[in-house]
């Protein structure tokens, strides 16, 4: 499997309590996602959308992958997948799974990726920007490591009032914290302001949970799509 060139890391922007939270919930995370009817249906729709946009030529990075909740399926849709998460507990638990041969795992901070510029064809951030304390930093890092013609896949649940029945049960289990919330319009604006062009997007509501499905490409320094032949 291709290993991207690494760069020296210089600290982390993640909050210590957020790190402890994900360590605490690592063991039961998959059971919570796939064992909760609404979330299982929702994550299934997200997985299907991601697989539709990946292809066998892509060297891909997934950030905030958790226990490789979606990663095994995604790896089968691309050339290689490096699934990363801030939580060592999440990655250790994921490593116990029967992983595809082209899937690797690594403990990595989404806001300080240790990879060189233009290392990946696709970056996947599946319903994770909202639970990263500095989502704009994670978005900037995703853009940096994408190749000139690279793709950002960043579907997210829209955390509005319709989510309250699900949210009511989460604090009891995990003390779950959402650091950022958007409606669909403001989420797309956030991605554009972060240097991306929206290629396709739609709002779906599997199991009555609103999800913004979105695929983006990098914008160049002058606000144009970067052609495939351009330097990073």
Tab-separated table of N, CA, C and O in Angstrom, residues 113-208:
chain	number	residue	atom	x	y	z
A	113	UNK	N	-2.601	17.131	10.316
A	113	UNK	CA	-2.284	15.896	9.600
A	113	UNK	C	-0.780	15.814	9.324
A	113	UNK	O	-0.183	16.775	8.844
A	114	UNK	N	-0.174	14.658	9.585
A	114	UNK	CA	1.285	14.523	9.435
A	114	UNK	C	1.709	14.103	8.028
A	114	UNK	O	2.685	13.382	7.865
A	115	UNK	N	0.962	14.523	7.009
A	115	UNK	CA	1.229	14.117	5.639
A	115	UNK	C	1.601	15.322	4.789
A	115	UNK	O	1.152	16.448	5.041
A	116	UNK	N	2.403	15.058	3.789
A	116	UNK	CA	2.844	16.123	2.895
A	116	UNK	C	1.685	16.656	2.071
A	116	UNK	O	0.649	16.001	1.914
A	117	UNK	N	1.865	17.855	1.532
A	117	UNK	CA	0.875	18.437	0.643
A	117	UNK	C	0.614	17.504	-0.544
A	117	UNK	O	1.510	16.804	-1.012
A	118	UNK	N	-0.609	17.529	-1.020
A	118	UNK	CA	-0.994	16.808	-2.243
A	118	UNK	C	-0.670	15.317	-2.175
A	118	UNK	O	-0.110	14.750	-3.093
A	119	UNK	N	-1.058	14.666	-1.077
A	119	UNK	CA	-0.755	13.247	-0.875
A	119	UNK	C	-1.883	12.307	-1.294
A	119	UNK	O	-1.639	11.115	-1.483
A	120	UNK	N	-3.125	12.813	-1.422
A	120	UNK	CA	-4.273	11.928	-1.591
A	120	UNK	C	-5.183	12.382	-2.729
A	120	UNK	O	-5.314	13.574	-3.006
A	121	UNK	N	-5.831	11.394	-3.342
A	121	UNK	CA	-6.831	11.675	-4.368
A	121	UNK	C	-8.176	12.042	-3.755
A	121	UNK	O	-8.961	12.772	-4.364
A	122	UNK	N	-8.466	11.513	-2.583
A	122	UNK	CA	-9.749	11.774	-1.926
A	122	UNK	C	-9.537	11.861	-0.422
A	122	UNK	O	-8.731	11.116	0.144
A	123	UNK	N	-10.244	12.785	0.201
A	123	UNK	CA	-10.304	12.880	1.663
A	123	UNK	C	-11.757	12.733	2.066
A	123	UNK	O	-12.645	13.389	1.502
A	124	UNK	N	-12.002	11.863	3.034
A	124	UNK	CA	-13.350	11.562	3.505
A	124	UNK	C	-13.487	12.054	4.945
A	124	UNK	O	-12.679	11.703	5.808
A	125	UNK	N	-14.496	12.871	5.181
A	125	UNK	CA	-14.828	13.320	6.539
A	125	UNK	C	-16.324	13.086	6.709
A	125	UNK	O	-17.147	13.930	6.345
A	126	UNK	N	-16.681	11.946	7.227
A	126	UNK	CA	-18.084	11.526	7.269
A	126	UNK	C	-18.716	11.878	8.607
A	126	UNK	O	-18.396	11.262	9.637
A	127	UNK	N	-19.588	12.875	8.592
A	127	UNK	CA	-20.305	13.316	9.791
A	127	UNK	C	-19.358	13.538	10.955
A	127	UNK	O	-19.606	13.091	12.076
A	128	UNK	N	-18.251	14.241	10.696
A	128	UNK	CA	-17.242	14.420	11.739
A	128	UNK	C	-16.852	15.871	11.971
A	128	UNK	O	-16.403	16.207	13.069
A	129	UNK	N	-16.999	16.745	11.002
A	129	UNK	CA	-16.595	18.133	11.201
A	129	UNK	C	-17.323	18.761	12.380
A	129	UNK	O	-16.770	19.605	13.086
A	130	UNK	N	-18.555	18.331	12.629
A	130	UNK	CA	-19.353	18.913	13.704
A	130	UNK	C	-18.839	18.551	15.093
A	130	UNK	O	-19.149	19.228	16.074
A	131	UNK	N	-18.051	17.476	15.220
A	131	UNK	CA	-17.569	17.042	16.536
A	131	UNK	C	-16.076	17.298	16.700
A	131	UNK	O	-15.466	16.828	17.660
A	132	UNK	N	-15.486	18.050	15.786
A	132	UNK	CA	-14.089	18.474	15.903
A	132	UNK	C	-14.083	19.887	16.461
A	132	UNK	O	-14.757	20.770	15.923
A	133	UNK	N	-13.348	20.145	17.551
A	133	UNK	CA	-13.392	21.480	18.174
A	133	UNK	C	-13.044	22.626	17.235
A	133	UNK	O	-13.544	23.729	17.411
A	134	UNK	N	-12.181	22.387	16.240
A	134	UNK	CA	-11.796	23.429	15.277
A	134	UNK	C	-12.058	22.916	13.867
A	134	UNK	O	-11.119	22.551	13.150
A	135	UNK	N	-13.313	22.885	13.429
A	135	UNK	CA	-13.618	22.296	12.119
A	135	UNK	C	-12.950	23.018	10.959
A	135	UNK	O	-12.611	22.400	9.950
A	136	UNK	N	-12.745	24.335	11.097
A	136	UNK	CA	-12.099	25.072	10.010
A	136	UNK	C	-10.649	24.631	9.826
A	136	UNK	O	-10.128	24.615	8.696
A	137	UNK	N	-9.984	24.236	10.912
A	137	UNK	CA	-8.612	23.740	10.814
A	137	UNK	C	-8.581	22.370	10.156
A	137	UNK	O	-7.703	22.078	9.338
A	138	UNK	N	-9.541	21.522	10.497
A	138	UNK	CA	-9.622	20.205	9.867
A	138	UNK	C	-9.892	20.343	8.373
A	138	UNK	O	-9.316	19.611	7.550
A	139	UNK	N	-10.749	21.286	8.002
A	139	UNK	CA	-11.048	21.503	6.591
A	139	UNK	C	-9.811	22.011	5.849
A	139	UNK	O	-9.533	21.577	4.722
A	140	UNK	N	-9.068	22.913	6.469
A	140	UNK	CA	-7.848	23.427	5.842
A	140	UNK	C	-6.820	22.320	5.644
A	140	UNK	O	-6.132	22.267	4.611
A	141	UNK	N	-6.702	21.431	6.606
A	141	UNK	CA	-5.760	20.319	6.478
A	141	UNK	C	-6.206	19.346	5.391
A	141	UNK	O	-5.384	18.833	4.626
A	142	UNK	N	-7.497	19.100	5.291
A	142	UNK	CA	-8.003	18.234	4.223
A	142	UNK	C	-7.662	18.824	2.861
A	142	UNK	O	-7.216	18.107	1.948
A	143	UNK	N	-7.847	20.109	2.722
A	143	UNK	CA	-7.541	20.771	1.449
A	143	UNK	C	-6.047	20.673	1.146
A	143	UNK	O	-5.649	20.449	0.002
A	144	UNK	N	-5.218	20.869	2.156
A	144	UNK	CA	-3.765	20.855	1.952
A	144	UNK	C	-3.263	19.511	1.438
A	144	UNK	O	-2.402	19.458	0.560
A	145	UNK	N	-3.784	18.417	1.975
A	145	UNK	CA	-3.255	17.098	1.603
A	145	UNK	C	-3.901	16.534	0.339
A	145	UNK	O	-3.474	15.494	-0.154
A	146	UNK	N	-4.915	17.212	-0.190
A	146	UNK	CA	-5.528	16.758	-1.431
A	146	UNK	C	-4.658	17.122	-2.631
A	146	UNK	O	-4.062	18.197	-2.685
A	147	UNK	N	-4.625	16.230	-3.605
A	147	UNK	CA	-3.956	16.513	-4.864
A	147	UNK	C	-4.764	17.555	-5.648
A	147	UNK	O	-5.932	17.804	-5.335
A	148	UNK	N	-4.143	18.168	-6.659
A	148	UNK	CA	-4.816	19.262	-7.373
A	148	UNK	C	-6.200	18.921	-7.900
A	148	UNK	O	-7.076	19.776	-7.932
A	149	UNK	N	-6.402	17.696	-8.323
A	149	UNK	CA	-7.715	17.300	-8.827
A	149	UNK	C	-8.452	16.440	-7.811
A	149	UNK	O	-9.327	15.664	-8.155
A	150	UNK	N	-8.089	16.600	-6.535
A	150	UNK	CA	-8.625	15.734	-5.494
A	150	UNK	C	-10.051	16.059	-5.092
A	150	UNK	O	-10.591	17.127	-5.378
A	151	UNK	N	-10.653	15.116	-4.390
A	151	UNK	CA	-12.066	15.179	-4.018
A	151	UNK	C	-12.225	15.147	-2.500
A	151	UNK	O	-11.600	14.340	-1.817
A	152	UNK	N	-13.050	16.033	-1.999
A	152	UNK	CA	-13.461	16.007	-0.595
A	152	UNK	C	-14.887	15.475	-0.526
A	152	UNK	O	-15.790	16.003	-1.174
A	153	UNK	N	-15.071	14.426	0.265
A	153	UNK	CA	-16.393	13.866	0.529
A	153	UNK	C	-16.706	14.126	1.993
A	153	UNK	O	-16.051	13.565	2.879
A	154	UNK	N	-17.680	14.987	2.248
A	154	UNK	CA	-17.920	15.436	3.622
A	154	UNK	C	-19.405	15.478	3.962
A	154	UNK	O	-19.941	16.523	4.340
A	155	UNK	N	-20.105	14.356	3.858
A	155	UNK	CA	-21.518	14.341	4.255
A	155	UNK	C	-21.651	14.578	5.752
A	155	UNK	O	-20.794	14.167	6.541
A	156	UNK	N	-22.719	15.239	6.145
A	156	UNK	CA	-22.916	15.507	7.572
A	156	UNK	C	-24.391	15.502	7.924
A	156	UNK	O	-25.242	15.888	7.121
A	157	UNK	N	-24.672	15.056	9.125
A	157	UNK	CA	-26.022	15.179	9.675
A	157	UNK	C	-26.283	16.651	9.977
A	157	UNK	O	-25.406	17.360	10.468
A	158	UNK	N	-27.472	17.123	9.649
A	158	UNK	CA	-27.876	18.487	9.969
A	158	UNK	C	-28.491	18.470	11.369
A	158	UNK	O	-29.550	17.879	11.586
A	159	UNK	N	-27.789	19.106	12.305
A	159	UNK	CA	-28.201	19.027	13.712
A	159	UNK	C	-29.253	20.094	14.005
A	159	UNK	O	-28.968	21.136	14.578
A	160	UNK	N	-30.495	19.819	13.616
A	160	UNK	CA	-31.572	20.758	13.882
A	160	UNK	C	-32.544	20.148	14.889
A	160	UNK	O	-32.266	19.123	15.522
A	161	UNK	N	-33.702	20.774	15.036
A	161	UNK	CA	-34.653	20.329	16.063
A	161	UNK	C	-35.151	18.913	15.830
A	161	UNK	O	-35.567	18.230	16.775
A	162	UNK	N	-35.083	18.428	14.587
A	162	UNK	CA	-35.552	17.073	14.316
A	162	UNK	C	-34.651	16.015	14.936
A	162	UNK	O	-35.027	14.850	15.039
A	163	UNK	N	-33.451	16.429	15.348
A	163	UNK	CA	-32.515	15.488	15.947
A	163	UNK	C	-32.698	15.334	17.450
A	163	UNK	O	-32.044	14.505	18.072
A	164	UNK	N	-33.573	16.127	18.056
A	164	UNK	CA	-33.700	16.107	19.503
A	164	UNK	C	-34.031	14.734	20.089
A	164	UNK	O	-33.475	14.341	21.112
A	165	UNK	N	-34.916	13.931	19.483
A	165	UNK	CA	-35.183	12.612	20.064
A	165	UNK	C	-33.943	11.735	20.158
A	165	UNK	O	-33.796	10.957	21.102
A	166	UNK	N	-33.051	11.847	19.184
A	166	UNK	CA	-31.807	11.076	19.226
A	166	UNK	C	-30.840	11.694	20.218
A	166	UNK	O	-30.214	11.015	21.035
A	167	UNK	N	-30.704	13.029	20.173
A	167	UNK	CA	-29.750	13.715	21.045
A	167	UNK	C	-30.074	13.511	22.524
A	167	UNK	O	-29.174	13.472	23.359
A	168	UNK	N	-31.352	13.369	22.856
A	168	UNK	CA	-31.737	13.238	24.256
A	168	UNK	C	-31.104	12.018	24.908
A	168	UNK	O	-30.815	12.019	26.098
A	169	UNK	N	-30.886	10.961	24.137
A	169	UNK	CA	-30.312	9.759	24.714
A	169	UNK	C	-28.812	9.714	24.699
A	169	UNK	O	-28.210	8.908	25.400
A	170	UNK	N	-28.182	10.606	23.931
A	170	UNK	CA	-26.733	10.527	23.771
A	170	UNK	C	-25.962	11.001	24.997
A	170	UNK	O	-25.030	10.335	25.427
A	171	UNK	N	-26.312	12.155	25.606
A	171	UNK	CA	-25.522	12.591	26.752
A	171	UNK	C	-25.461	11.559	27.870
A	171	UNK	O	-24.442	11.411	28.543
A	172	UNK	N	-26.562	10.857	28.089
A	172	UNK	CA	-26.580	9.837	29.130
A	172	UNK	C	-25.538	8.751	28.863
A	172	UNK	O	-24.863	8.270	29.773
A	173	UNK	N	-25.384	8.399	27.592
A	173	UNK	CA	-24.460	7.334	27.237
A	173	UNK	C	-23.022	7.816	27.150
A	173	UNK	O	-22.100	7.175	27.632
A	174	UNK	N	-22.817	8.996	26.527
A	174	UNK	CA	-21.459	9.371	26.143
A	174	UNK	C	-21.039	10.781	26.548
A	174	UNK	O	-19.896	11.142	26.379
A	175	UNK	N	-21.940	11.618	27.034
A	175	UNK	CA	-21.644	13.040	27.206
A	175	UNK	C	-21.192	13.644	25.879
A	175	UNK	O	-20.215	14.377	25.785
A	176	UNK	N	-21.936	13.331	24.840
A	176	UNK	CA	-21.631	13.709	23.463
A	176	UNK	C	-21.668	15.214	23.299
A	176	UNK	O	-22.550	15.879	23.835
A	177	UNK	N	-20.714	15.777	22.578
A	177	UNK	CA	-20.669	17.210	22.368
A	177	UNK	C	-20.533	17.524	20.883
A	177	UNK	O	-19.663	16.994	20.198
A	178	UNK	N	-21.412	18.406	20.396
A	178	UNK	CA	-21.340	18.901	19.027
A	178	UNK	C	-20.752	20.306	19.087
A	178	UNK	O	-21.304	21.192	19.732
A	179	UNK	N	-19.617	20.516	18.426
A	179	UNK	CA	-18.924	21.803	18.488
A	179	UNK	C	-19.417	22.780	17.434
A	179	UNK	O	-19.228	23.988	17.573
A	180	UNK	N	-19.987	22.279	16.361
A	180	UNK	CA	-20.489	23.150	15.298
A	180	UNK	C	-21.746	22.525	14.723
A	180	UNK	O	-21.850	21.306	14.615
A	181	UNK	N	-22.706	23.358	14.373
A	181	UNK	CA	-23.917	22.861	13.736
A	181	UNK	C	-24.289	23.819	12.616
A	181	UNK	O	-24.078	25.033	12.714
A	182	UNK	N	-24.801	23.255	11.548
A	182	UNK	CA	-25.158	24.041	10.375
A	182	UNK	C	-26.511	23.591	9.850
A	182	UNK	O	-26.895	22.443	10.021
A	183	UNK	N	-27.201	24.493	9.165
A	183	UNK	CA	-28.240	24.032	8.256
A	183	UNK	C	-27.546	23.754	6.932
A	183	UNK	O	-26.340	23.992	6.783
A	184	UNK	N	-28.271	23.234	5.962
A	184	UNK	CA	-27.627	22.815	4.717
A	184	UNK	C	-26.947	23.982	4.015
A	184	UNK	O	-25.812	23.870	3.531
A	185	UNK	N	-27.610	25.118	3.972
A	185	UNK	CA	-27.050	26.271	3.264
A	185	UNK	C	-25.766	26.758	3.915
A	185	UNK	O	-24.762	27.008	3.237
A	186	UNK	N	-25.778	26.893	5.238
A	186	UNK	CA	-24.580	27.399	5.917
A	186	UNK	C	-23.446	26.382	5.879
A	186	UNK	O	-22.263	26.764	5.864
A	187	UNK	N	-23.771	25.084	5.818
A	187	UNK	CA	-22.721	24.075	5.718
A	187	UNK	C	-22.016	24.164	4.364
A	187	UNK	O	-20.779	24.143	4.296
A	188	UNK	N	-22.771	24.292	3.305
A	188	UNK	CA	-22.160	24.434	1.987
A	188	UNK	C	-21.340	25.720	1.904
A	188	UNK	O	-20.253	25.740	1.312
A	189	UNK	N	-21.824	26.780	2.520
A	189	UNK	CA	-21.058	28.028	2.557
A	189	UNK	C	-19.743	27.839	3.307
A	189	UNK	O	-18.699	28.369	2.899
A	190	UNK	N	-19.785	27.086	4.391
A	190	UNK	CA	-18.579	26.790	5.163
A	190	UNK	C	-17.542	26.073	4.298
A	190	UNK	O	-16.351	26.397	4.328
A	191	UNK	N	-17.979	25.106	3.501
A	191	UNK	CA	-17.062	24.369	2.637
A	191	UNK	C	-16.479	25.271	1.549
A	191	UNK	O	-15.273	25.215	1.264
A	192	UNK	N	-17.311	26.115	0.969
A	192	UNK	CA	-16.834	27.030	-0.071
A	192	UNK	C	-15.838	28.027	0.517
A	192	UNK	O	-14.783	28.304	-0.076
A	193	UNK	N	-16.145	28.563	1.688
A	193	UNK	CA	-15.232	29.501	2.337
A	193	UNK	C	-13.909	28.834	2.697
A	193	UNK	O	-12.876	29.504	2.814
A	194	UNK	N	-13.934	27.506	2.846
A	194	UNK	CA	-12.720	26.765	3.149
A	194	UNK	C	-11.895	26.418	1.925
A	194	UNK	O	-10.870	25.743	2.047
A	195	UNK	N	-12.315	26.866	0.753
A	195	UNK	CA	-11.511	26.679	-0.442
A	195	UNK	C	-11.932	25.524	-1.326
A	195	UNK	O	-11.105	24.959	-2.045
A	196	UNK	N	-13.220	25.189	-1.308
A	196	UNK	CA	-13.720	24.074	-2.103
A	196	UNK	C	-14.843	24.524	-3.037
A	196	UNK	O	-15.577	25.472	-2.738
A	197	UNK	N	-14.949	23.824	-4.150
A	197	UNK	CA	-16.077	23.993	-5.065
A	197	UNK	C	-17.039	22.833	-4.865
A	197	UNK	O	-16.615	21.678	-4.809
A	198	UNK	N	-18.313	23.131	-4.737
A	198	UNK	CA	-19.322	22.089	-4.572
A	198	UNK	C	-19.599	21.457	-5.933
A	198	UNK	O	-20.012	22.141	-6.871
A	199	UNK	N	-19.373	20.155	-6.038
A	199	UNK	CA	-19.639	19.442	-7.285
A	199	UNK	C	-21.035	18.832	-7.307
A	199	UNK	O	-21.709	18.833	-8.324
A	200	UNK	N	-21.455	18.263	-6.194
A	200	UNK	CA	-22.852	17.834	-6.085
A	200	UNK	C	-23.236	17.801	-4.621
A	200	UNK	O	-22.404	17.577	-3.746
A	201	UNK	N	-24.487	18.065	-4.371
A	201	UNK	CA	-24.990	18.028	-2.992
A	201	UNK	C	-26.482	17.761	-3.031
A	201	UNK	O	-27.179	18.084	-4.003
A	202	UNK	N	-26.971	17.163	-1.970
A	202	UNK	CA	-28.396	16.901	-1.836
A	202	UNK	C	-28.720	16.711	-0.367
A	202	UNK	O	-27.843	16.409	0.449
A	203	UNK	N	-29.976	16.909	-0.039
A	203	UNK	CA	-30.457	16.677	1.322
A	203	UNK	C	-31.352	15.454	1.297
A	203	UNK	O	-32.308	15.380	0.517
A	204	UNK	N	-31.009	14.487	2.117
A	204	UNK	CA	-31.843	13.294	2.264
A	204	UNK	C	-32.203	13.144	3.733
A	204	UNK	O	-31.534	13.691	4.607
A	205	UNK	N	-33.250	12.409	3.984
A	205	UNK	CA	-33.697	12.214	5.371
A	205	UNK	C	-34.035	10.756	5.634
A	205	UNK	O	-35.191	10.412	5.923
A	206	UNK	N	-33.036	9.878	5.575
A	206	UNK	CA	-33.312	8.484	5.922
A	206	UNK	C	-33.677	8.391	7.402
A	206	UNK	O	-33.032	9.015	8.246
A	207	UNK	N	-34.705	7.649	7.694
A	207	UNK	CA	-35.168	7.502	9.084
A	207	UNK	C	-35.454	8.858	9.728
A	207	UNK	O	-35.294	9.020	10.930
A	208	UNK	N	-35.839	9.851	8.910
A	208	UNK	CA	-36.203	11.184	9.384
A	208	UNK	C	-35.028	11.936	9.995
A	208	UNK	O	-35.236	12.890	10.754
